[in-house]
Amino acid sequence: MSCSKDKRNAQYFENYHQFSSFSEERYAEIQPLLHQKSNLPPLYLTLIKNNYLIFKNSLNDKETMIWIYDINNDTIINKFGMKGKGPGEFLGIKFLNIDSNTLGIYDVTLCRITYYTIDKLLSGFSKPDSMKKVSTDFGIPYFIQKIDSNRYVASGRFHPYRYAILDRNLNIISTHLPISQKLPDFANNKFYHAGILYNDSLKRLAVGMKTYDMLQILNTDIEVIKSVHGPDHNFPDWTGKQILSPEGYIPLTGSTHKIYGVYSGETPSTINDWIKSFGKNIHIFDWEGRPLKRIRTDYRIGDIVLSESQKRLYLVYYDEEYFRFGYIELLEDEL
């Protein structure tokens, strides 16, 4: 399905396009994986060495916060990171794959990145290699993505901007893409992102919006190549009169050729109705922002990560009672 322009919304979003449907759609059954279950979502999955899932443990606050699961042998091989503020401790966890043998863990509460050697983690060693504090001079980064040896990109609240570029020491060197002056100050809260995805081959970034059905494709200078809106064309209420808005994308994963976003489209019934942010649909786009396909499932999905070699999307899903781990087998045209 090709996108069309709409001048009415161009004042809010750069290079704005919209679409109304996907040309292809299919149902996919989620296959169960790993026996652990949780009342709270173990969000923020990442995949290392194609065979190991790393995830935040939500089973018990007194236990270690990060677990490593060996997919091939169906076993937990390492647990590390207690709750706290000291070295190797965490309060909030978001994973960064720094390079083929380095894992970064961004703690958005403590505003620091802790670095680990992946081979050491897989051998049972859990002491961090180093830690770096993230600059908060211009605001709080919510998500961080490394794009080369000297730069990171962050999304967050850098009022009135949405993005920042950080140097290798995690100091903010520039801010980008201001909120439209046509919007009131509180609208900064409405431009809430669901993570940053980076394609090193194409030197492009993809960002999903949490509060409406919008996907943005950017270059590494943080210039918007395309803002893709659809298929529901939801928007937050910019006036502030409507507290609850339809939920959008949370989260994203991707390959060299495709972008996969879990999409909700539902509006919470109350401010505490957080389960509505987890969608049952996976939207597939290419890196030009063209909508390609919708995958429907029976369950709400909390996080996903792609394994191209295994042709699977690994995920956390909610079976109406517990959060569990599983995967979806992808077809050739979906890779």
Coordinates of C-alpha atoms in Angstrom, one line a residue:
M1 CA 0.0 0.0 0.0
S2 CA 1.5 3.3 -1.1
C3 CA 1.3 6.4 1.2
S4 CA -0.4 9.7 0.4
K5 CA 0.3 13.2 1.7
D6 CA -2.1 15.1 3.9
K7 CA -1.4 18.9 4.2
R8 CA -3.5 19.3 7.3
N9 CA -1.0 17.3 9.5
A10 CA 2.2 18.5 7.8
Q11 CA 2.4 21.3 10.4
Y12 CA 3.0 18.7 13.1
F13 CA 5.3 16.2 11.3
E14 CA 8.1 16.5 8.8
N15 CA 7.5 14.8 5.4
Y16 CA 4.1 13.6 6.4
H17 CA 2.4 10.7 4.6
Q18 CA -0.5 8.5 5.5
F19 CA -2.0 5.1 4.6
S20 CA -5.3 3.4 5.4
S21 CA -4.6 -0.4 5.1
F22 CA -2.0 -3.1 4.5
S23 CA -2.1 -4.9 1.2
E24 CA -1.3 -8.2 2.9
E25 CA -2.4 -9.6 6.2
R26 CA -2.2 -13.0 8.0
Y27 CA -2.7 -14.7 11.3
A28 CA 0.3 -16.2 13.2
E29 CA 0.1 -18.5 16.1
I30 CA 2.5 -17.8 19.0
Q31 CA 4.6 -20.8 20.0
P32 CA 5.5 -21.1 23.7
L33 CA 9.1 -20.9 24.8
L34 CA 10.6 -21.1 28.3
H35 CA 8.6 -22.1 31.3
Q36 CA 8.9 -18.9 33.3
K37 CA 5.7 -16.9 33.8
S38 CA 5.1 -13.5 35.5
N39 CA 2.3 -11.3 36.7
L40 CA 4.3 -8.3 35.4
P41 CA 5.8 -8.0 31.9
P42 CA 9.5 -9.0 31.6
L43 CA 10.1 -6.3 29.0
Y44 CA 13.2 -5.3 27.0
L45 CA 14.3 -8.4 25.3
T46 CA 17.5 -8.5 23.3
L47 CA 19.2 -11.3 21.3
I48 CA 22.9 -12.0 21.3
K49 CA 25.0 -14.4 19.3
N50 CA 21.7 -15.5 17.6
N51 CA 21.0 -18.1 20.3
Y52 CA 20.7 -16.3 23.6
L53 CA 17.8 -14.1 24.8
I54 CA 18.6 -11.6 27.5
F55 CA 15.6 -10.2 29.4
K56 CA 14.6 -8.3 32.5
N57 CA 13.4 -10.6 35.3
S58 CA 10.0 -9.6 36.7
L59 CA 9.4 -12.7 38.7
N60 CA 10.8 -11.4 42.0
D61 CA 12.3 -8.0 42.9
K62 CA 14.7 -9.7 45.4
E63 CA 16.3 -11.8 42.7
T64 CA 18.8 -10.8 40.0
M65 CA 17.3 -8.4 37.5
I66 CA 18.8 -9.8 34.2
W67 CA 18.6 -13.3 33.0
I68 CA 20.2 -15.0 30.0
Y69 CA 18.3 -17.8 28.3
D70 CA 20.0 -20.4 26.0
I71 CA 17.4 -21.0 23.2
N72 CA 19.0 -24.2 21.8
N73 CA 19.4 -25.9 25.2
D74 CA 16.2 -24.4 26.8
T75 CA 18.0 -23.3 30.0
I76 CA 18.9 -20.1 31.9
I77 CA 22.7 -19.9 31.9
N78 CA 23.3 -16.7 33.8
K79 CA 21.6 -14.3 36.2
F80 CA 23.1 -11.0 37.2
G81 CA 22.4 -7.4 38.3
M82 CA 20.7 -6.8 41.7
K83 CA 18.3 -3.9 42.3
G84 CA 20.2 -0.9 43.5
K85 CA 22.5 2.1 42.6
G86 CA 25.9 0.5 42.9
P87 CA 28.2 -1.0 40.2
G88 CA 26.4 -3.8 38.4
E89 CA 23.1 -2.8 40.0
F90 CA 20.1 -1.3 38.3
L91 CA 16.8 0.5 38.8
G92 CA 15.6 0.7 35.2
I93 CA 16.8 -1.5 32.3
K94 CA 17.0 -1.0 28.5
F95 CA 19.4 -3.0 26.4
L96 CA 21.9 -1.7 23.9
N97 CA 23.8 -4.0 21.5
I98 CA 27.0 -2.0 21.3
D99 CA 28.9 -4.4 19.0
S100 CA 29.2 -8.1 18.4
N101 CA 30.8 -8.8 21.8
T102 CA 29.6 -5.8 23.9
L103 CA 26.3 -5.4 25.7
G104 CA 25.2 -2.1 27.1
I105 CA 22.5 -1.7 29.7
Y106 CA 21.0 1.8 29.9
D107 CA 19.5 2.6 33.2
V108 CA 17.0 5.4 32.5
T109 CA 16.5 6.0 36.3
L110 CA 20.2 6.4 37.1
C111 CA 21.0 7.9 33.7
R112 CA 24.1 5.7 33.0
I113 CA 25.2 2.9 30.7
T114 CA 26.9 -0.3 32.1
Y115 CA 29.0 -2.2 29.6
Y116 CA 29.6 -6.0 29.6
T117 CA 31.6 -8.4 27.5
I118 CA 29.2 -10.8 26.0
D119 CA 31.6 -13.8 25.9
K120 CA 32.1 -13.3 29.7
L121 CA 28.4 -13.2 30.4
L122 CA 27.9 -16.5 28.4
S123 CA 30.6 -18.1 30.5
G124 CA 28.9 -17.2 33.7
F125 CA 30.9 -14.1 34.6
S126 CA 28.8 -11.1 35.6
K127 CA 31.1 -8.3 36.6
P128 CA 30.7 -5.2 34.4
D129 CA 33.6 -3.9 32.4
S130 CA 32.8 -0.2 32.8
M131 CA 30.1 2.4 33.4
K132 CA 29.4 5.8 32.0
K133 CA 27.1 8.5 33.2
V134 CA 24.7 10.0 30.6
S135 CA 24.5 13.7 30.3
T136 CA 21.1 15.2 31.4
D137 CA 22.1 18.9 30.8
F138 CA 19.3 19.3 28.2
G139 CA 16.8 16.8 29.5
I140 CA 16.3 13.1 30.2
P141 CA 17.0 10.5 27.4
Y142 CA 14.3 7.8 27.4
F143 CA 15.9 5.6 24.7
I144 CA 19.5 5.5 23.4
Q145 CA 21.0 3.9 20.3
K146 CA 24.6 3.7 19.2
I147 CA 25.1 4.6 15.6
D148 CA 28.9 4.6 15.2
S149 CA 32.1 4.5 17.3
N150 CA 31.7 8.2 18.2
R151 CA 28.0 8.9 18.4
Y152 CA 24.8 7.9 20.1
V153 CA 21.2 9.1 19.3
A154 CA 18.7 9.6 22.1
S155 CA 15.0 10.3 22.1
G156 CA 13.3 11.9 25.1
R157 CA 12.4 15.3 26.5
F158 CA 15.0 17.9 25.5
H159 CA 12.5 20.7 25.5
P160 CA 11.5 21.8 23.0
Y161 CA 13.4 19.2 21.0
R162 CA 12.7 15.4 20.6
Y163 CA 16.1 14.0 19.8
A164 CA 19.7 14.6 20.8
I165 CA 23.1 13.4 19.6
L166 CA 25.6 12.3 22.2
D167 CA 29.4 11.8 21.9
R168 CA 31.3 8.7 22.9
N169 CA 31.4 10.0 26.4
L170 CA 27.6 10.3 26.5
N171 CA 27.6 14.1 26.6
I172 CA 24.9 15.8 24.5
I173 CA 26.5 17.7 21.6
S174 CA 23.3 18.7 19.7
T175 CA 19.5 18.6 19.9
H176 CA 17.1 18.1 17.0
L177 CA 13.5 18.4 15.7
P178 CA 11.6 20.9 17.8
I179 CA 8.0 20.5 18.7
S180 CA 5.8 22.6 16.5
Q181 CA 5.3 26.1 17.9
K182 CA 1.6 25.6 17.0
L183 CA 1.3 23.2 19.9
P184 CA 1.2 24.1 23.6
D185 CA 4.0 23.1 26.0
F186 CA 2.3 20.0 27.3
A187 CA 2.4 18.5 23.8
N188 CA 6.1 17.6 24.5
N189 CA 4.6 14.7 26.6
K190 CA 2.6 13.5 23.6
F191 CA 5.6 13.0 21.4
Y192 CA 6.5 9.9 23.3
H193 CA 8.6 7.3 21.5
A194 CA 8.7 3.5 21.7
G195 CA 12.4 3.1 21.2
I196 CA 15.0 3.7 18.4
L197 CA 15.9 1.2 15.8
Y198 CA 19.1 1.6 13.8
N199 CA 20.0 0.1 10.3
D200 CA 23.8 0.3 10.0
S201 CA 23.7 -0.8 6.3
L202 CA 21.4 2.0 5.3
K203 CA 22.5 4.5 8.0
R204 CA 18.8 5.1 8.9
L205 CA 16.9 5.2 12.2
A206 CA 13.3 4.2 12.8
V207 CA 11.2 5.5 15.7
G208 CA 7.7 4.4 16.6
M209 CA 5.3 6.7 18.5
K210 CA 3.7 5.3 21.6
T211 CA 0.7 7.6 21.7
Y212 CA -0.5 7.2 18.0
D213 CA 0.0 5.2 14.9
M214 CA 3.1 7.0 13.6
L215 CA 6.4 5.6 12.3
Q216 CA 9.3 8.0 11.5
I217 CA 12.3 7.2 9.3
L218 CA 15.4 9.4 10.0
N219 CA 18.9 9.7 8.7
T220 CA 21.9 9.9 11.1
D221 CA 21.8 13.7 11.0
I222 CA 18.4 13.4 12.6
E223 CA 16.5 14.6 9.6
V224 CA 13.1 13.0 9.0
I225 CA 13.0 11.1 5.7
K226 CA 9.4 10.2 6.1
S227 CA 6.6 10.3 8.8
V228 CA 4.2 7.4 8.1
H229 CA 0.8 7.7 9.7
G230 CA -1.8 4.8 9.6
P231 CA -3.8 2.8 9.3
D232 CA -6.1 4.2 12.0
H233 CA -4.8 7.9 11.8
N234 CA -5.0 8.3 15.6
F235 CA -3.8 11.5 17.1
P236 CA -3.4 12.7 20.7
D237 CA -5.6 15.5 21.8
W238 CA -3.2 18.4 21.6
T239 CA -5.5 20.7 23.7
G240 CA -5.0 18.7 26.9
K241 CA -8.7 18.2 27.4
Q242 CA -8.5 14.5 26.6
I243 CA -6.3 12.7 29.1
L244 CA -6.3 9.3 27.4
S245 CA -5.1 8.7 23.9
P246 CA -5.0 5.7 21.6
E247 CA -1.9 3.5 22.1
G248 CA 0.5 3.2 19.2
Y249 CA 3.7 1.3 18.8
I250 CA 5.6 -0.5 21.6
P251 CA 8.1 -1.8 20.7
L252 CA 10.1 -2.1 17.4
T253 CA 12.7 -4.6 16.0
G254 CA 14.1 -4.9 12.6
S255 CA 16.4 -6.4 10.0
T256 CA 18.4 -4.9 7.1
H257 CA 15.3 -4.9 5.0
K258 CA 12.3 -4.7 7.3
I259 CA 10.9 -2.9 10.4
Y260 CA 8.5 -4.7 12.7
G261 CA 6.3 -2.8 15.1
V262 CA 3.9 -4.1 17.7
Y263 CA 0.8 -2.0 17.4
S264 CA -2.2 -1.5 19.7
G265 CA -4.6 1.2 18.5
E266 CA -6.8 0.8 21.6
T267 CA -7.6 3.6 24.1
P268 CA -7.1 2.8 27.8
S269 CA -10.3 2.9 29.8
T270 CA -8.5 4.5 32.8
I271 CA -5.1 6.0 33.3
N272 CA -4.0 2.8 35.0
D273 CA -5.2 0.6 32.1
W274 CA -1.6 0.0 31.0
I275 CA -2.3 -3.4 29.4
K276 CA -3.9 -1.6 26.4
S277 CA -0.5 -0.4 25.3
F278 CA 0.4 -4.0 24.4
G279 CA -1.0 -4.7 21.0
K280 CA -1.9 -7.9 19.2
N281 CA -0.8 -6.8 15.8
I282 CA 2.7 -6.7 14.2
H283 CA 3.1 -4.1 11.4
I284 CA 5.8 -4.7 8.9
F285 CA 7.4 -1.8 6.9
D286 CA 10.4 -1.4 4.7
W287 CA 13.1 1.2 5.4
E288 CA 11.5 3.6 2.9
G289 CA 8.5 3.7 5.3
R290 CA 6.2 1.7 3.0
P291 CA 3.6 -0.4 4.8
L292 CA 3.9 -4.0 3.7
K293 CA 2.0 -6.4 5.9
R294 CA 0.1 -6.9 9.1
I295 CA 0.5 -10.0 11.3
R296 CA -2.4 -10.7 13.7
T297 CA -2.0 -12.7 16.9
D298 CA -4.3 -13.8 19.7
Y299 CA -2.4 -12.3 22.5
R300 CA -1.0 -8.9 23.7
I301 CA 2.7 -8.6 23.0
G302 CA 5.1 -6.7 25.4
D303 CA 8.4 -6.9 23.5
I304 CA 9.8 -8.5 20.4
V305 CA 13.3 -9.2 19.0
L306 CA 14.1 -10.6 15.5
S307 CA 16.4 -13.6 14.8
E308 CA 17.1 -13.4 11.0
S309 CA 19.1 -16.7 11.0
Q310 CA 16.2 -18.6 12.7
K311 CA 13.5 -16.7 10.8
R312 CA 11.7 -16.0 14.1
L313 CA 10.3 -13.1 16.1
Y314 CA 10.9 -13.9 19.8
L315 CA 8.5 -12.1 22.1
V316 CA 6.9 -11.7 25.5
Y317 CA 3.1 -12.1 25.4
Y318 CA 0.2 -11.9 27.8
D319 CA -2.2 -14.9 27.9
E320 CA -4.9 -13.0 30.0
E321 CA -3.4 -14.4 33.1
Y322 CA 0.4 -14.3 32.9
F323 CA 3.2 -12.9 30.8
R324 CA 5.1 -15.7 29.0
F325 CA 7.8 -16.1 26.4
G326 CA 7.2 -17.3 22.8
Y327 CA 8.0 -16.9 19.2
I328 CA 6.4 -16.5 15.7
E329 CA 7.8 -18.3 12.7
L330 CA 8.2 -15.8 9.8
L331 CA 7.6 -16.4 6.2
E332 CA 10.2 -15.7 3.5
D333 CA 8.5 -12.5 2.3
E334 CA 8.4 -11.2 5.9
L335 CA 12.2 -11.3 6.3

